[in-house]
Amino acid sequence: MDTTDTMDALETRELRYFLTVAEELHFGRAAQRLGMAQPPLSRAVQRLERRLGVRLLERDRRGVELTGAGEMLLHEGRAALDATTAAARRTRRAGGAAGPGGPGGPRSHLVLAVKAGASHELLHKLLDAYAAEPDAAEIEVLPSGTCEQEGMLRDGRADAALMHKPFNSLTGFDSEELMTEGQIAVLPARHPLAARGSLSMADVSDVPGLPLARWSRHGTFPPGPGPEIHDQTQLAQLIALGRTVAVYPDSARAWLWAEHAAVPLTDAPPVVTHLAWPAHSRSLALAGLIRTATGL
Amino acid sequence: MDTTDTMDALETRELRYFLTVAEELHFGRAAQRLGMAQPPLSRAVQRLERRLGVRLLERDRRGVELTGAGEMLLHEGRAALDATTAAARRTRRAGGAAGPGGPGGPRSHLVLAVKAGASHELLHKLLDAYAAEPDAAEIEVLPSGTCEQEGMLRDGRADAALMHKPFNSLTGFDSEELMTEGQIAVLPARHPLAARGSLSMADVSDVPGLPLARWSRHGTFPPGPGPEIHDQTQLAQLIALGRTVAVYPDSARAWLWAEHAAVPLTDAPPVVTHLAWPAHSRSLALAGLIRTATGL
DNA sequence: GCGCTCTCATACCGGGCGGGTATCAGCGAG
DNA sequence: CTCGCTGATACCCGCCCGGTATGAGAGCGC
């Protein structure tokens, strides 16, 4: 039928190779990350370019640059690779759990990704309510790092996630709104601002001596004067020591220390907590969780 | 970092093999469709099962059955394979179109999938308006079969699509609402009902002698008394001959024949036309099209 | 200017895997 | 009982993947 369709497979391995090179922009480092030698890597990427009939990288003796097509493959390919590893992971998980008779429904074990420490009370209620359901599956709670739930959902490490608009993007997922809450400023209890009944974003965004902390993103930090932090405990301690201030959703009151003070912010955007899941999901257990969540 | 990640690749080829077998539920036919012999296929699927550590198929001497895990891989894997071929297709298309300087923006050529004959006027306005934009890319209009736009968007044959709620599902895509319209009954002009000023769904759903036509879905037809049709022209002709009746959005008036009559339906669900595109898309040209569409 | 180094590409080689043909093994039908 | 149909196994060949050794062009220091 199609004469042009000879051997244009885009194998997973090649895709992984290209993505690594595209991220590192350096064949040697990429090969190291992949646990292989550099020459086979170069050849594999060349072969990929031949197969696609497209130049992906501009090698100019001094590092590597992405072409337009390379940029396209970097984005599209990452999504494709995530989908592939997600398929493998979910299939593995579904493996031990075939129903007693017939083809059997999808697995009876769900992984729920939650930003560590966030929406604690809501999560508690959700888990309790779901556990009370007659055919409840086991739910494994997977604490995720800062805004990492999206990747976990995309590559199959999780089946569902609690996401927080506007911090997380919900594009590509189905979701159900669960809760809306305001935000608070978390201040050192002894700070003058802690005595105020309410604050505006302007009040806290530029307090002398209290710069906003900078969160680690994949090991690097955004520029700025604030302290560098990796997790919530570090942040909490720095606040308690009077070194920084933070803006959090209302539900963060659950983990405040004695040395902390919480003051409502009048003009902060409201935070909406959603339950999100892959758009095409067909799991029975997931459907039950969604039903429970919407009934809260 | 991850110690468990030893050789669990899920190669594209294996995935394609498994999906074919899972669809055919027959190794011989699957091998034929794949253009290869049966023994290597069996081995490939076995190897895949070993790799995943999961039984995917229950072979019982009389055909093949999917296990729970197999069903999971059928769904997740199809999405993954679609994403992979989409990545390849879009990268190829982006190939010839690198910008003049720097890494170059993504391609300047868009493929827009449209259900053949639907929303003709809206499409016309959209194309005209977009063509008037200063940096307009070339737009290729890809007519699709019944509700096939979804697959086209998913596997990269198209970059955007006009979709019609509630007929198309928008899950997994980003979209922008363009138009809402009522629905009409398309009747033979000589039929008694054609004289009425308006109708209800009940009026047309069970008219003696005018059974609703049955559309082809991948070569098969739903059961029922109505005539079997493959495209709109066949339907139009059958209506003109007084053999059937159809329910269509208002904009279908554009292609009505002289022997047709259109009568508004009072209780039909409104049809909402959306412009939809892959959730993670970053194309400049697509962004321009979206901007144009929302400004209509 | 020469060599050093850093980059990626090429040359060659061995082992493993993908694919083909031939054949076996269960199970149902005639 | 035999035939036909299913998928599984045995064996073989050629290619591709990956490794090591080496080449080639560009900046840089002496």
XYZ file of C-alpha atoms (C1' of nucleotides) in Angstrom:
652
model
C 0.000 0.000 0.000
C 2.282 2.765 1.235
C 5.582 2.730 -0.580
C 7.303 5.293 1.621
C 6.717 3.396 4.844
C 9.829 1.253 4.743
C 11.608 1.054 8.069
C 10.639 4.337 9.679
C 10.161 2.880 13.090
C 11.656 5.360 15.593
C 12.751 2.728 18.080
C 12.511 3.473 21.779
C 16.244 3.046 22.295
C 17.125 5.551 19.594
C 14.622 7.982 20.987
C 16.117 7.688 24.458
C 19.570 8.249 23.013
C 18.531 11.326 21.108
C 16.720 12.830 24.078
C 19.769 12.412 26.270
C 21.990 14.061 23.675
C 19.453 16.820 23.161
C 19.409 17.508 26.885
C 23.156 17.420 27.375
C 24.053 18.970 24.025
C 27.230 16.930 24.336
C 27.783 13.407 23.008
C 30.400 12.453 25.568
C 28.373 13.388 28.634
C 25.228 11.896 27.101
C 27.046 8.614 26.477
C 28.250 8.624 30.054
C 24.717 9.177 31.351
C 23.534 6.326 29.163
C 26.284 4.036 30.386
C 27.811 3.484 26.984
C 30.680 4.688 24.805
C 30.452 7.776 22.655
C 30.963 6.342 19.144
C 27.916 4.036 19.152
C 25.866 6.961 20.405
C 26.992 9.172 17.529
C 26.183 6.415 15.061
C 22.775 5.797 16.555
C 21.827 9.455 16.287
C 23.141 9.595 12.727
C 21.068 6.557 11.856
C 18.029 8.193 13.417
C 18.601 11.298 11.305
C 18.920 9.162 8.192
C 15.742 7.283 9.040
C 13.744 10.437 9.600
C 15.378 12.117 6.657
C 15.922 15.175 8.811
C 18.876 16.912 10.423
C 18.289 17.001 14.178
C 21.551 18.413 15.490
C 23.977 20.980 14.161
C 27.435 19.759 15.171
C 29.900 22.550 14.917
C 33.035 21.219 16.560
C 32.274 23.163 19.680
C 29.277 21.586 21.257
C 26.009 20.695 19.630
C 22.923 22.712 18.755
C 19.344 21.634 18.133
C 17.766 22.340 14.762
C 14.063 23.172 14.488
C 13.282 19.532 13.812
C 15.447 18.549 16.765
C 13.485 20.814 19.036
C 10.281 19.271 17.771
C 11.568 15.778 18.477
C 12.793 16.853 21.882
C 9.265 17.823 22.923
C 7.233 15.238 21.049
C 9.723 12.506 21.760
C 9.772 13.136 25.472
C 6.003 12.783 25.560
C 6.251 9.593 23.510
C 8.954 8.105 25.714
C 6.987 8.978 28.834
C 3.944 7.277 27.369
C 6.007 4.206 26.570
C 7.534 3.851 30.011
C 4.112 4.538 31.473
C 2.695 1.667 29.455
C 5.431 -0.642 30.689
C 5.064 0.403 34.319
C 1.298 0.151 34.386
C 1.354 -3.192 32.628
C 3.810 -4.522 35.169
C 1.673 -3.308 38.014
C -1.434 -4.804 36.456
C 0.464 -8.054 36.163
C -0.001 -9.739 39.505
C -3.606 -8.669 39.767
C -5.611 -10.484 37.104
C -9.206 -10.991 38.116
C -10.330 -14.428 39.291
C -12.142 -15.332 36.088
C -12.257 -14.125 32.519
C -10.002 -11.399 31.171
C -10.237 -9.720 34.565
C -10.630 -6.038 35.239
C -7.611 -3.784 35.364
C -5.516 -3.820 38.507
C -6.760 -3.384 42.064
C -3.877 -1.255 43.240
C -3.626 2.477 42.729
C -0.686 4.832 43.139
C -1.665 8.340 44.140
C 0.958 11.079 43.848
C 0.713 13.881 46.387
C 2.929 16.865 46.895
C 4.547 16.078 50.222
C 2.698 17.799 53.034
C 0.058 19.455 50.867
C -3.685 19.085 51.340
C -3.070 16.775 54.246
C -6.541 16.943 55.679
C -8.244 16.529 52.313
C -6.061 13.556 51.524
C -6.919 11.979 54.833
C -10.630 12.361 54.240
C -10.316 11.047 50.708
C -8.411 7.945 51.747
C -10.786 7.209 54.619
C -13.864 7.671 52.468
C -12.464 5.513 49.705
C -11.366 2.760 52.066
C -14.965 2.532 53.253
C -16.169 1.730 49.724
C -17.220 -1.871 49.217
C -14.765 -2.739 46.429
C -11.951 -0.434 47.444
C -8.540 -1.133 45.985
C -5.371 -0.639 47.951
C -4.007 2.885 47.550
C -0.336 3.586 47.703
C 0.456 7.204 48.495
C 3.519 8.402 46.638
C 4.940 11.624 48.068
C 6.354 13.735 45.277
C 8.763 16.595 45.201
C 7.938 20.131 44.150
C 5.432 19.993 41.331
C 6.699 16.606 40.266
C 3.273 14.968 40.164
C 2.860 15.896 36.549
C 5.824 13.820 35.442
C 4.791 10.960 37.705
C 1.389 10.816 36.087
C 2.855 11.118 32.624
C 5.380 8.316 32.893
C 3.238 5.881 34.839
C 4.824 6.074 38.261
C 1.399 7.196 39.479
C -2.183 6.483 38.417
C -3.657 9.653 39.864
C -2.426 12.787 41.574
C -3.596 15.649 43.710
C -2.701 18.760 41.768
C -2.847 22.375 42.781
C -3.851 25.052 40.350
C -2.263 27.373 39.412
C 1.024 25.665 40.334
C 0.446 22.484 38.371
C -0.650 22.382 34.772
C -3.567 20.097 34.048
C -3.125 20.000 30.287
C -3.438 16.511 28.963
C -5.137 15.099 32.017
C -8.693 14.619 33.072
C -9.458 16.133 36.433
C -12.108 16.806 39.012
C -12.157 19.892 41.207
C -12.037 19.023 44.887
C -11.428 22.135 46.921
C -10.671 25.832 46.699
C -8.802 27.671 49.383
C -7.132 30.994 50.005
C -3.483 31.497 50.698
C -1.644 32.589 53.816
C 1.696 34.123 54.537
C 3.796 32.005 56.852
C 5.943 34.311 58.935
C 8.256 34.105 61.899
C 5.939 34.535 64.933
C 8.086 37.360 66.308
C 8.072 39.376 63.094
C 6.099 42.654 63.166
C 3.960 41.629 60.195
C 2.750 38.564 62.114
C 0.571 40.786 64.254
C -1.441 42.050 61.296
C -4.890 40.628 60.696
C -4.372 40.327 56.947
C -1.734 41.112 54.359
C -1.427 41.749 50.642
C 1.042 40.136 48.271
C 2.889 43.420 48.063
C 3.364 43.385 51.846
C 5.250 40.090 51.825
C 6.918 40.078 48.444
C 9.496 42.660 49.359
C 10.060 42.647 53.102
C 13.518 43.900 54.058
C 15.484 41.049 55.608
C 12.911 38.443 54.637
C 13.621 37.391 51.025
C 11.467 34.633 49.547
C 13.186 31.259 49.550
C 14.318 29.676 46.281
C 13.207 26.103 45.640
C 15.479 23.568 44.012
C 14.415 22.694 40.448
C 16.260 19.595 39.256
C 19.293 20.533 41.300
C 19.521 24.161 40.208
C 18.149 27.311 41.763
C 16.578 30.424 40.297
C 18.637 33.551 40.845
C 17.797 35.857 43.728
C 18.750 36.786 47.243
C 16.709 34.194 49.177
C 18.092 31.037 50.821
C 18.285 27.829 48.767
C 16.029 25.031 49.979
C 15.210 21.467 48.995
C 12.242 20.536 51.158
C 9.565 21.877 53.384
C 11.345 21.131 56.634
C 14.264 23.326 55.623
C 11.832 26.068 54.740
C 9.954 25.691 58.001
C 13.160 25.928 59.960
C 14.350 29.006 58.088
C 11.024 30.698 58.756
C 11.212 29.797 62.419
C 14.692 31.317 62.512
C 13.330 34.545 61.076
C 15.283 34.274 57.826
C 12.520 34.016 55.245
C 8.800 34.103 54.596
C 6.593 31.829 52.517
C 3.214 31.916 50.819
C 1.143 28.763 51.135
C -2.421 27.540 50.733
C -4.610 27.651 53.807
C -4.225 23.943 54.442
C -0.556 24.493 55.212
C -1.694 25.481 58.706
C -1.599 21.736 59.388
C 2.171 21.696 59.588
C 2.958 25.069 61.142
C 5.381 25.215 64.046
C 4.920 27.073 67.275
C 7.364 29.745 66.097
C 5.328 30.300 62.931
C 2.526 32.732 62.373
C -0.063 32.488 59.601
C -1.683 35.620 58.196
C -4.340 35.493 55.445
C -3.446 37.112 52.163
C -6.244 39.167 50.703
C -5.123 39.343 47.103
C -3.346 36.027 46.539
C -4.873 33.869 43.800
C -7.019 31.077 45.228
C -5.545 27.584 45.076
C -7.749 24.902 43.576
C -6.984 21.308 44.425
C -7.873 18.781 41.716
C -7.764 15.050 41.464
C -6.113 14.387 38.089
C -5.551 11.218 36.082
C -4.410 10.222 32.591
C -7.055 11.187 30.080
C -7.657 7.750 28.611
C -7.623 5.768 31.830
C -9.967 2.829 32.077
C -9.225 1.403 35.490
C -12.185 0.370 37.597
C -10.371 1.195 40.805
C -9.576 4.683 39.540
C -13.202 5.228 38.606
C -14.135 4.340 42.182
C -11.643 6.799 43.601
C -12.956 9.548 41.351
C -16.511 8.779 42.411
C -15.513 8.956 46.049
C -13.599 12.180 45.541
C -16.467 13.973 43.835
C -18.812 12.899 46.633
C -16.703 14.494 49.372
C 20.103 6.597 40.687
C 17.463 3.995 39.881
C 18.772 0.523 40.506
C 15.749 -1.349 39.130
C 16.143 0.030 35.636
C 18.027 -2.856 34.081
C 16.882 -3.568 30.528
C 13.185 -2.880 30.806
C 13.019 -0.975 27.598
C 9.735 -1.882 25.875
C 11.012 -1.353 22.333
C 8.702 0.150 19.768
C 8.905 -2.914 17.524
C 7.882 -5.288 20.290
C 5.051 -2.993 21.222
C 3.791 -2.898 17.646
C 3.984 -6.678 17.480
C 2.057 -7.147 20.681
C -0.633 -4.673 19.683
C -1.178 -6.465 16.389
C -1.479 -9.824 18.130
C -3.768 -8.320 20.762
C -6.021 -6.962 18.055
C -6.085 -10.098 15.930
C -5.994 -12.530 18.843
C -4.256 -14.845 16.394
C -0.487 -15.148 15.836
C -0.727 -16.277 12.241
C -2.943 -13.452 11.050
C -0.967 -10.934 13.102
C 2.268 -12.122 11.505
C 0.697 -11.795 8.085
C -0.441 -8.240 8.833
C 3.076 -7.432 10.014
C 4.610 -8.955 6.891
C 6.688 -11.537 8.751
C 6.610 -15.209 9.694
C 4.772 -16.506 12.720
C 7.634 -18.037 14.767
C 9.629 -14.798 15.239
C 6.419 -13.103 16.276
C 5.749 -15.696 18.960
C 9.289 -15.347 20.219
C 9.103 -11.558 20.290
C 5.935 -11.616 22.364
C 7.408 -14.200 24.699
C 10.475 -12.051 25.142
C 8.266 -9.061 25.870
C 6.425 -11.042 28.527
C 9.728 -12.123 30.076
C 10.992 -8.532 30.080
C 7.875 -7.185 31.735
C 7.680 -10.174 34.060
C 4.004 -10.437 33.258
C 1.778 -12.814 31.323
C 0.030 -10.824 28.579
C -1.773 -13.533 26.616
C -3.460 -16.754 27.613
C -2.765 -19.207 24.789
C -5.129 -22.072 24.975
C -4.701 -23.984 21.745
C -7.807 -22.413 20.319
C -7.038 -18.805 19.757
C -5.560 -16.358 22.198
C -7.025 -14.372 25.073
C -5.843 -11.174 26.738
C -5.016 -11.226 30.441
C -5.694 -8.205 32.633
C -2.154 -7.016 32.107
C -2.546 -7.600 28.393
C -5.598 -5.416 28.307
C -3.700 -2.707 30.138
C -0.870 -2.877 27.636
C -3.326 -2.838 24.764
C -4.707 0.518 25.902
C -1.594 2.161 27.288
C 0.573 0.758 24.535
C -1.644 2.043 21.779
C -1.418 5.530 23.257
C 2.350 5.167 23.531
C 2.732 3.940 19.973
C 0.534 6.744 18.699
C 2.679 9.245 20.565
C 5.811 7.711 19.057
C 4.594 7.779 15.468
C 3.284 11.293 16.090
C 6.746 12.351 17.227
C 8.289 10.856 14.091
C 5.730 12.393 11.760
C 5.893 15.869 13.267
C 9.669 15.808 13.353
C 9.761 14.882 9.673
C 7.370 17.670 8.824
C 9.395 20.138 10.880
C 12.448 19.030 8.960
C 12.559 21.265 5.928
C 11.454 24.359 7.782
C 14.216 25.549 10.085
C 14.084 29.273 10.724
C 16.643 31.561 9.061
C 18.638 32.219 12.196
C 19.141 30.582 15.573
C 17.506 27.325 16.556
C 14.515 28.343 14.440
C 10.889 28.178 15.463
C 8.919 25.005 14.910
C 7.588 24.398 11.398
C 5.600 26.825 9.323
C 3.147 24.292 7.947
C 0.047 23.130 9.766
C -2.255 20.218 9.099
C -5.828 20.816 10.182
C -8.182 17.829 10.357
C -11.820 18.545 9.625
C -14.756 16.205 9.469
C -15.603 16.263 5.776
C -18.389 18.727 5.093
C -18.855 19.894 8.688
C -18.683 23.524 9.808
C -17.934 24.580 6.284
C -18.683 28.235 6.777
C -16.761 28.463 10.029
C -13.781 26.745 8.446
C -13.869 29.155 5.559
C -13.891 32.169 7.844
C -11.112 30.697 9.962
C -8.849 30.005 6.991
C -9.462 33.427 5.484
C -8.844 35.226 8.745
C -5.685 33.267 9.416
C -4.329 33.762 5.919
C -4.614 37.511 6.503
C -2.286 37.296 9.504
C 1.179 38.724 8.894
C 3.182 35.567 9.672
C 0.623 33.030 8.553
C 1.858 29.525 7.894
C 0.494 27.382 5.121
C -2.488 25.347 6.270
C -3.225 21.971 4.787
C -6.823 20.892 5.317
C -7.091 17.171 5.908
C -10.636 15.874 5.480
C -11.279 13.074 7.929
C -13.842 10.339 8.093
C -16.497 10.001 10.744
C -15.049 11.114 14.054
C -11.561 10.201 12.915
C -9.991 13.527 13.858
C -9.160 12.235 17.299
C -6.846 9.533 15.971
C -5.320 11.928 13.470
C -4.416 14.351 16.210
C -3.118 11.579 18.427
C -0.765 9.982 15.935
C 0.551 13.142 14.356
C -1.196 13.075 11.006
C -2.728 16.399 12.038
C -1.578 19.303 14.193
C -5.043 20.600 15.000
C -8.624 19.597 14.387
C -12.128 20.965 14.395
C -14.038 18.786 16.815
C -17.708 18.652 17.599
C -18.960 18.057 21.080
C -20.649 15.827 22.068
C -19.594 13.587 19.161
C -15.857 13.890 19.650
C -14.114 13.405 22.953
C -11.708 16.172 23.880
C -9.919 14.264 26.617
C -6.205 14.664 26.378
C -6.313 17.703 24.125
C -6.309 21.405 24.704
C -9.160 23.166 22.987
C -10.869 26.455 22.419
C -14.615 26.803 21.978
C -15.511 28.371 18.637
C -19.237 28.071 18.071
C -22.416 26.617 19.481
C -25.319 25.699 17.271
C -28.613 23.877 17.452
C -29.448 20.798 15.475
C -31.873 20.251 12.655
C -33.675 17.266 11.250
C -32.875 16.728 7.592
C -35.946 15.232 5.959
C -37.173 14.417 2.475
C -38.841 17.622 1.280
C -42.049 15.761 0.421
C -42.385 14.111 3.824
C -45.312 15.309 5.999
C -42.977 16.204 8.884
C -41.105 18.614 6.630
C -43.997 21.015 6.839
C -43.728 21.401 10.607
C -42.087 24.489 12.042
C -40.140 22.529 14.643
C -39.738 18.982 15.829
C -38.609 17.081 18.895
C -36.163 14.200 18.983
C -39.031 11.856 19.711
C -40.732 12.986 16.503
C -37.849 11.881 14.290
C -36.331 9.005 16.225
C -39.112 6.615 15.430
C -40.808 7.650 12.213
C -42.455 4.713 10.442
C -40.659 4.122 7.136
C -37.802 6.503 7.986
C -35.271 4.567 10.077
C -32.081 6.398 11.060
C -29.113 5.460 8.889
C -26.246 3.428 10.314
C -22.725 4.814 9.824
C -19.788 2.567 9.062
C -17.363 2.258 11.983
C -14.094 0.692 10.803
C -15.934 -1.399 8.252
C -18.665 -2.712 10.521
C -22.149 -1.411 11.202
C -24.218 -1.174 14.360
C -27.304 -3.374 14.331
C -30.648 -1.878 13.393
C -33.099 -1.458 10.553
C -31.632 1.626 8.850
C -29.606 1.652 5.632
C -25.822 1.243 5.821
C -23.818 4.254 4.669
C -20.174 5.252 4.342
C -20.272 8.939 3.563
C -22.389 12.012 3.561
C -23.265 11.882 -0.121
C -24.823 8.456 0.274
C -26.826 9.765 3.202
C -27.940 12.840 1.316
C -29.100 10.726 -1.561
C -31.027 8.343 0.660
C -32.767 11.277 2.318
C -33.635 12.775 -1.059
C -35.098 9.409 -2.030
C -37.280 9.459 1.058
C -35.612 6.430 2.644
C -34.148 7.893 5.812
C -33.856 10.952 8.025
C -30.823 12.476 9.702
C -30.040 14.783 12.596
C -27.319 17.357 11.930
C -25.960 20.605 13.320
C -27.400 23.792 11.910
C -24.401 24.383 9.681
C -25.338 21.319 7.657
C -27.780 23.575 5.820
C -24.763 24.466 3.686
C -24.881 21.188 1.820
C -28.619 20.507 1.675
C -30.133 19.446 -1.641
C -33.245 20.851 -3.229
C -35.158 17.714 -2.271
C -34.156 18.148 1.375
C -36.014 19.991 4.085
C -34.474 21.213 7.351
C -36.595 21.517 10.477
C -35.155 22.774 13.783
C -35.120 20.344 16.672
C -36.230 21.867 19.933
C -34.736 19.372 22.362
C -31.587 18.151 20.609
C -28.377 18.772 22.544
C -26.476 21.781 21.188
C -23.360 21.034 19.177
C -20.228 22.884 20.226
C -17.429 23.222 17.700
C -13.943 23.395 19.182
C -10.510 23.891 17.788
C -8.423 21.177 19.449
C -4.683 20.460 19.488
C -2.253 18.214 21.363
C -1.967 19.404 24.937
C 1.763 20.019 24.958
C 2.085 21.662 21.587
C 4.569 24.480 21.248
C 4.342 25.422 17.608
C 4.373 29.106 16.825
C 2.148 28.624 13.794
C -0.388 26.727 15.872
C -0.405 29.494 18.454
C -1.215 31.930 15.668
C -4.080 29.802 14.425
C -5.492 29.555 17.936
C -5.235 33.307 18.369
C -7.045 33.847 15.097
C -9.731 31.336 15.978
C -10.512 32.859 19.357
C -10.769 36.287 17.750
C -13.464 35.228 15.298
C 53.705 27.906 14.788
C 53.406 23.724 17.174
C 51.482 20.639 19.967
C 47.787 19.860 23.421
C 43.189 19.081 24.182
C 38.621 18.954 23.344
C 35.107 17.894 20.332
C 32.610 14.443 17.166
C 33.317 11.069 13.282
C 35.217 6.815 11.197
C 37.172 2.012 11.023
C 37.055 -2.403 12.423
C 35.532 -6.428 15.209
C 32.834 -9.696 17.971
C 28.528 -11.230 20.038
C 23.740 -11.232 20.255
C 19.308 -10.670 18.468
C 15.972 -10.377 14.695
C 14.207 -12.913 11.113
C 13.583 -17.083 8.099
C 12.645 -22.299 7.235
C 11.639 -26.769 9.004
C 9.499 -29.242 12.451
C 7.153 -30.556 16.739
C 3.140 -30.781 19.936
C -1.729 -30.410 21.606
C -6.549 -30.494 20.361
C -10.863 -30.761 17.626
C -13.398 -32.478 13.533
C -14.534 -35.799 10.226
C -7.152 -42.599 13.332
C -5.834 -39.091 10.590
C -5.945 -34.533 9.057
C -5.871 -29.708 9.885
C -5.325 -25.980 12.756
C -3.262 -23.710 16.469
C 1.206 -21.883 18.727
C 5.987 -23.481 20.313
C 10.717 -25.127 19.394
C 15.156 -25.929 16.838
C 18.508 -24.332 14.081
C 20.813 -21.095 10.925
C 22.240 -16.742 8.852
C 23.009 -11.882 8.450
C 22.740 -7.428 10.419
C 22.968 -4.282 13.900
C 24.484 -2.911 18.516
C 28.177 -1.956 21.251
C 33.157 -1.742 22.305
C 38.105 -0.179 21.341
C 41.343 2.341 18.562
C 42.043 6.124 15.776
C 41.210 10.209 12.749
C 40.078 15.066 11.891
C 38.982 19.901 12.689
C 39.032 23.902 15.965
C 40.516 26.680 19.798
C 44.381 27.656 23.130
C 48.790 28.002 25.595
C 53.661 28.134 25.229
